[in-house]
PDB file of C-alpha atoms in Angstrom:
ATOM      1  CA  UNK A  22      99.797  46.516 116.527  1.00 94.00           C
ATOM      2  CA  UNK A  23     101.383  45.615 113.238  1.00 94.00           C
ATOM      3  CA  UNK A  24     103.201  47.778 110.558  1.00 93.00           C
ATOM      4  CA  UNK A  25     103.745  46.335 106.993  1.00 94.00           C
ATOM      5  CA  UNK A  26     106.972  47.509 105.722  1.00 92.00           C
ATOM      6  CA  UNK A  27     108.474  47.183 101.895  1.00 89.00           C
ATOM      7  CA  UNK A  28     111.760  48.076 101.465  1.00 86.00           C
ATOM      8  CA  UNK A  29     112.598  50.153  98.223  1.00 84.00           C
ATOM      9  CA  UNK A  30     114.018  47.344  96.197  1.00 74.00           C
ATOM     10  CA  UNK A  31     111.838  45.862  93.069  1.00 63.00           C
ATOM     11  CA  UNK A  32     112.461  42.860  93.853  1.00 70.00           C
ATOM     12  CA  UNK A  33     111.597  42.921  97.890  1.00 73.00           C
ATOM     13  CA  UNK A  34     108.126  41.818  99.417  1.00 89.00           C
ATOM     14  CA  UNK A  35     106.342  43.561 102.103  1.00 93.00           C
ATOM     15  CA  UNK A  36     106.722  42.262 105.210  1.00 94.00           C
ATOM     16  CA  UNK A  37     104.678  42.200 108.444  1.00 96.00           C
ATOM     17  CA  UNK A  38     106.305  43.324 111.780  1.00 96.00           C
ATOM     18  CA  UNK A  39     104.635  43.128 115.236  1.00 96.00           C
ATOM     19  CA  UNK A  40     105.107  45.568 117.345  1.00 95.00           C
ATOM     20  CA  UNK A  41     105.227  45.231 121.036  1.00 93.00           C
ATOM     21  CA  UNK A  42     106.042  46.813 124.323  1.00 90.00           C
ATOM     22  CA  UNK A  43     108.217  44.890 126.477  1.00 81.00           C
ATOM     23  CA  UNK A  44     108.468  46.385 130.011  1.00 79.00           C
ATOM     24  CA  UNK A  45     107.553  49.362 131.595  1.00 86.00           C
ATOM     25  CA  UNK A  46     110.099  52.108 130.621  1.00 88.00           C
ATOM     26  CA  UNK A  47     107.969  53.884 128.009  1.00 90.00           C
ATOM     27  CA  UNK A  48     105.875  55.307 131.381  1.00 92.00           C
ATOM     28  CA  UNK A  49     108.642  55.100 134.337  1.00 93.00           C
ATOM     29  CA  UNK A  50     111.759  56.825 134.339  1.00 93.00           C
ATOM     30  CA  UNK A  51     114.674  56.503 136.919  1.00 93.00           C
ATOM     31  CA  UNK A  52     113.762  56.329 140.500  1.00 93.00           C
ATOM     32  CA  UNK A  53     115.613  59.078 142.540  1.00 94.00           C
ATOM     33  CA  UNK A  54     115.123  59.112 146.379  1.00 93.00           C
ATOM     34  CA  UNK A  55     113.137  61.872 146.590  1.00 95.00           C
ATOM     35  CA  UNK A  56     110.172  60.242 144.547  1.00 95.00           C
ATOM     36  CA  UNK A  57     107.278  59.181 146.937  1.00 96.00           C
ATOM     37  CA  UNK A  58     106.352  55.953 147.263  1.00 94.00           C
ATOM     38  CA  UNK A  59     103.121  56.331 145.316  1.00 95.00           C
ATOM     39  CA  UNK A  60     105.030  56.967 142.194  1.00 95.00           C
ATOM     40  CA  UNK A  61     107.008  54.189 142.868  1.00 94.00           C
ATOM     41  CA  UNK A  62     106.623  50.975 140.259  1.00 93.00           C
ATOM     42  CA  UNK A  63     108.350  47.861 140.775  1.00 91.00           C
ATOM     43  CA  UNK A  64     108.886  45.395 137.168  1.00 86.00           C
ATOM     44  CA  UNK A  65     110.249  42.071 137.703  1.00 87.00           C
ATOM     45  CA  UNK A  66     113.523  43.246 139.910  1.00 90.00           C
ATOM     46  CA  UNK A  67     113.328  46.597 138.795  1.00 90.00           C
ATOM     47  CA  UNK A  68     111.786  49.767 141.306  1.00 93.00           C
ATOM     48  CA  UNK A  69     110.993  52.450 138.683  1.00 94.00           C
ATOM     49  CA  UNK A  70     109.105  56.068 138.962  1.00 95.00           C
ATOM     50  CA  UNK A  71     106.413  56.641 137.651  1.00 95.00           C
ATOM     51  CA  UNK A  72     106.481  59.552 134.961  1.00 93.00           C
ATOM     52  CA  UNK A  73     103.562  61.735 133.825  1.00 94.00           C
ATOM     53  CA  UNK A  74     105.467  63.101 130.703  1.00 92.00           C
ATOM     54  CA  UNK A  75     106.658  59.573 129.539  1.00 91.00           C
ATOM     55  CA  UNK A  76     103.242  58.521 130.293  1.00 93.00           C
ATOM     56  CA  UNK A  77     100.981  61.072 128.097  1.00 92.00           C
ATOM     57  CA  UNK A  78     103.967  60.347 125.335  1.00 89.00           C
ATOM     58  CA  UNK A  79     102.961  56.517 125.494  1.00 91.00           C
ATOM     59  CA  UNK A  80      99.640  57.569 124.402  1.00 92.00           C
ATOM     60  CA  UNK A  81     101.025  58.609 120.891  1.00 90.00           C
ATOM     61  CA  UNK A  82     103.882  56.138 120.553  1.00 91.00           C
ATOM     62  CA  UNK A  83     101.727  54.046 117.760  1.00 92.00           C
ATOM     63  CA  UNK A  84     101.831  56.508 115.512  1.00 91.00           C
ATOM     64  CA  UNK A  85     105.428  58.067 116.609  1.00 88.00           C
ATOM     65  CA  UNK A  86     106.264  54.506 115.554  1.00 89.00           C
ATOM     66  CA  UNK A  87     104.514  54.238 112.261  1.00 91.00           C
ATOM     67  CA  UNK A  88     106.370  58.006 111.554  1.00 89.00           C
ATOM     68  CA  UNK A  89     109.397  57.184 112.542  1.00 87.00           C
ATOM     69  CA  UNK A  90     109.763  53.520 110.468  1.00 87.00           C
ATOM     70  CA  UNK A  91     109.680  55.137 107.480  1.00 88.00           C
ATOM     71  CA  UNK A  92     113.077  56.733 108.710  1.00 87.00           C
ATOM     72  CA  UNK A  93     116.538  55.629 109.606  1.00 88.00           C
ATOM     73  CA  UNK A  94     117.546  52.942 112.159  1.00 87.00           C
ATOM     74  CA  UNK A  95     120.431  54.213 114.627  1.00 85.00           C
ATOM     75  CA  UNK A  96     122.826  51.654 116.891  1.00 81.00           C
ATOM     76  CA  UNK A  97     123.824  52.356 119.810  1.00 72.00           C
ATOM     77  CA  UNK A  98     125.880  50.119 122.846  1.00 62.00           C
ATOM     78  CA  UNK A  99     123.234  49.500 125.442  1.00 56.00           C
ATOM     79  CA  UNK A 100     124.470  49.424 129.304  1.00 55.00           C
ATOM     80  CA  UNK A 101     124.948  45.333 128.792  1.00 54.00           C
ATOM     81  CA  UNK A 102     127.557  45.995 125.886  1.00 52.00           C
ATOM     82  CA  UNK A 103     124.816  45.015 123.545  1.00 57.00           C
ATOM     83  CA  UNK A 104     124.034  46.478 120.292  1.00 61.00           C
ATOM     84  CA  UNK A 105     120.401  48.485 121.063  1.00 66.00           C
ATOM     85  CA  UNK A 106     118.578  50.237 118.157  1.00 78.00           C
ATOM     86  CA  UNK A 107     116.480  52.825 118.479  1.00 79.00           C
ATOM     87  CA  UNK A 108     114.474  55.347 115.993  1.00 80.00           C
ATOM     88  CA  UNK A 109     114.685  59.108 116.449  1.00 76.00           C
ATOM     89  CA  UNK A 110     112.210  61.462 116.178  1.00 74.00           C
ATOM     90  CA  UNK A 111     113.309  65.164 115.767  1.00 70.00           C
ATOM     91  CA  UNK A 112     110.521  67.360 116.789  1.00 65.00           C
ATOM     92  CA  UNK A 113     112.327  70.443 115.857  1.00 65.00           C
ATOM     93  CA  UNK A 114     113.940  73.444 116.642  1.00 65.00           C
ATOM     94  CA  UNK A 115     114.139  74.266 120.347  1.00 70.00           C
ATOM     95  CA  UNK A 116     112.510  71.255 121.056  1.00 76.00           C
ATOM     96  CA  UNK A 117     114.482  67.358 122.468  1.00 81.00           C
ATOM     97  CA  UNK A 118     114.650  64.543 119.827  1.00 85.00           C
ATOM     98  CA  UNK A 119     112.561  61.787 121.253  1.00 87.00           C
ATOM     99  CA  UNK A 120     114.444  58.359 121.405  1.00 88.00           C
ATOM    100  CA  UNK A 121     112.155  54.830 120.765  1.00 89.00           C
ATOM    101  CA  UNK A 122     114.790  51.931 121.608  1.00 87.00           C
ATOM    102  CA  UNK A 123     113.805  48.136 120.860  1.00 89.00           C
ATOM    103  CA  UNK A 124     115.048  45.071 120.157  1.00 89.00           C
ATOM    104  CA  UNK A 125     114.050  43.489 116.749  1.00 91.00           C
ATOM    105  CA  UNK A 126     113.759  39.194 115.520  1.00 91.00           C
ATOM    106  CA  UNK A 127     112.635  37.045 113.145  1.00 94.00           C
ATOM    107  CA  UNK A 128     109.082  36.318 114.253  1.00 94.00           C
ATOM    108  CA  UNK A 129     108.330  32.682 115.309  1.00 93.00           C
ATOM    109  CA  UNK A 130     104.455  33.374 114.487  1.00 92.00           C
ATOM    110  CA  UNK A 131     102.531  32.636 111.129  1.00 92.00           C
ATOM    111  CA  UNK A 132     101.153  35.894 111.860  1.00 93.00           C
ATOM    112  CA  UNK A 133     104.149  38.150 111.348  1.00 96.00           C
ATOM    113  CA  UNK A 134     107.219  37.709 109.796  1.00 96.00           C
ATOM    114  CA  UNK A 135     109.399  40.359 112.855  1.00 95.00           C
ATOM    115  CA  UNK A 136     108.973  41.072 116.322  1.00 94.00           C
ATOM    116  CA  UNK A 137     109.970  44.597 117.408  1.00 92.00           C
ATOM    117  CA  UNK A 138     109.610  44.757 120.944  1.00 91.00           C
ATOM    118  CA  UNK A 139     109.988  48.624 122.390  1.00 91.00           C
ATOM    119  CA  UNK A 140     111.994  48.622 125.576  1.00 88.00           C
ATOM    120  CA  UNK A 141     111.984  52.694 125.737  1.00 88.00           C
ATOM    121  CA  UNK A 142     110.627  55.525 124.641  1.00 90.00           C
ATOM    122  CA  UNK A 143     111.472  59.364 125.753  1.00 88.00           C
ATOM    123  CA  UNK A 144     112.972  62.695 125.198  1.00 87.00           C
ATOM    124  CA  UNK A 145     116.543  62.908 125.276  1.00 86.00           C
ATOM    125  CA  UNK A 146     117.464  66.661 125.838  1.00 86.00           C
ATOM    126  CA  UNK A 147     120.700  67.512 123.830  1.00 82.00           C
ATOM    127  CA  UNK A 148     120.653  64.392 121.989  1.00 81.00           C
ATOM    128  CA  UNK A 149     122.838  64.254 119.113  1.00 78.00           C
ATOM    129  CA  UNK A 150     122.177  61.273 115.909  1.00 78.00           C
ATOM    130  CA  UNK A 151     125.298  58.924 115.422  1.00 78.00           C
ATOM    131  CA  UNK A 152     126.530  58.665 112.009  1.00 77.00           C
ATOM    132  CA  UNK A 153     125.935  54.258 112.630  1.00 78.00           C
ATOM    133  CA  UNK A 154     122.269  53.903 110.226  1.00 84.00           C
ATOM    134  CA  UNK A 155     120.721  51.938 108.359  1.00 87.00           C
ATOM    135  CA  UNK A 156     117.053  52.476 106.676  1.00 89.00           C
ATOM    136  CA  UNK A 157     113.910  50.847 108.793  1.00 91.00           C
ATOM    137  CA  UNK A 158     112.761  48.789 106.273  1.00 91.00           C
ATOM    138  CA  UNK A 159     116.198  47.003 105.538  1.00 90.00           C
ATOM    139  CA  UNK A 160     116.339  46.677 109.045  1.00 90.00           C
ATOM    140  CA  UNK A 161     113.270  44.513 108.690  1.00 92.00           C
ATOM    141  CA  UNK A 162     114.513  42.939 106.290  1.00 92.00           C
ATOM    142  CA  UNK A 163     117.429  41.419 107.563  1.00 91.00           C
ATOM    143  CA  UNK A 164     115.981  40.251 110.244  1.00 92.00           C
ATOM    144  CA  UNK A 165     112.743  38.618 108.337  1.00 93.00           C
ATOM    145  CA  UNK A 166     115.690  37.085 105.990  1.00 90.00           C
ATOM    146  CA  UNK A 167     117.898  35.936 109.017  1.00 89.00           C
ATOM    147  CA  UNK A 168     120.586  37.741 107.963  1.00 86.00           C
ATOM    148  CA  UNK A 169     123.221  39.310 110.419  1.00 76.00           C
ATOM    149  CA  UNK A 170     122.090  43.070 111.426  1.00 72.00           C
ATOM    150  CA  UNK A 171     125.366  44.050 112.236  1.00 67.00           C
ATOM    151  CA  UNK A 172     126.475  47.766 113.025  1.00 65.00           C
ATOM    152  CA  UNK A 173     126.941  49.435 109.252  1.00 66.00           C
ATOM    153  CA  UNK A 174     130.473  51.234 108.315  1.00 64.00           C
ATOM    154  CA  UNK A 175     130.703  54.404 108.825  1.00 57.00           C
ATOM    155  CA  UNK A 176     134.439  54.818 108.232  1.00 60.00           C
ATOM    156  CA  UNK A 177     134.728  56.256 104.804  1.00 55.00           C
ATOM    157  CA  UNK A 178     137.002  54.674 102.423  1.00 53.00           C
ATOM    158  CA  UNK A 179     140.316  55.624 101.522  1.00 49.00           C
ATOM    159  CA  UNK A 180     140.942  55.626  97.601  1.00 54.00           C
ATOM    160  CA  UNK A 181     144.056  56.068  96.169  1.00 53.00           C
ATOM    161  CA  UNK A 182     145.539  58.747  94.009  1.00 54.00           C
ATOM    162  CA  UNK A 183     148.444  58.640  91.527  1.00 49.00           C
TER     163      UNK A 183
END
């Protein structure tokens, strides 16, 4: 599917990003030994389980997505020491944010101007949101722009007093 996003500034354009889902974590979770081998889904190298709460989740992840984009982007190190960005949804009190992790470029398609592939989506009980964000749509805009999307500052600055 594709969301159009416009950043707030007057003089930005609205740009096009195409979303897609890039492997099969947004219905599998991590295989323990005691899952049967019916639940049992291999991708590429990878021997998954099959999960029946990520998998009813999937069903709503377009619009969890379109909700979400009109939020903050969080950064986060993935397990390959690479920067990973995710949006998070808070459902509430009592209830597990839901984490939505992808991996974002400048589109090479006349269609599009980014590609936002999801490589996860699930609840993350006890999940806490970093202070590293940036909005969505200057997210998008970076990347549509080819400009670096590095991690923002969160140290606060230090002025002087006399």
């Amino acid at each position: 599917f594709t969301l159009k996003v416009t950043p707030k500034s007057t003089e930005s354009r609205t740009f096009s990003v195409r979303v897609v889902f890039s492997n099969s974590h947004c219905f599998t979770r991590n295989l323990v030994a005691e899952d049967p081998d019916h639940l049992r889904f291999q991708h590429g190298r990878e021997t998954r389980a099959f999960c029946f709460d990520r998998y009813a989740h999937s069903f709503k992840l377009r619009g969890m997505i379109e909700y979400a984009s009109r939020g903050k982007v969080y950064f986060s190190s993935g397990e390959s020491g690479r920067d990973r960005r995710y949006l998070i949804l808070d459902p509430g009190e009592g209830r597990d944010p839901y984490l939505i992790v992808f991996d974002m470029r400048k589109s090479s398609s006349e269609h599009s101007d980014v590609m936002m592939a999801i490589v996860s989506a699930h609840p993350r009980p006890g999940y806490r949101k970093p202070r590293e964000r940036i909005t969505f749509a200057t997210l998008v805009s970076q990347v549509a722009n080819g400009r670096s999307t590095k991690r923002p500052n969160t140290k606060k600055k230090r002025t002087r007093r006399c």
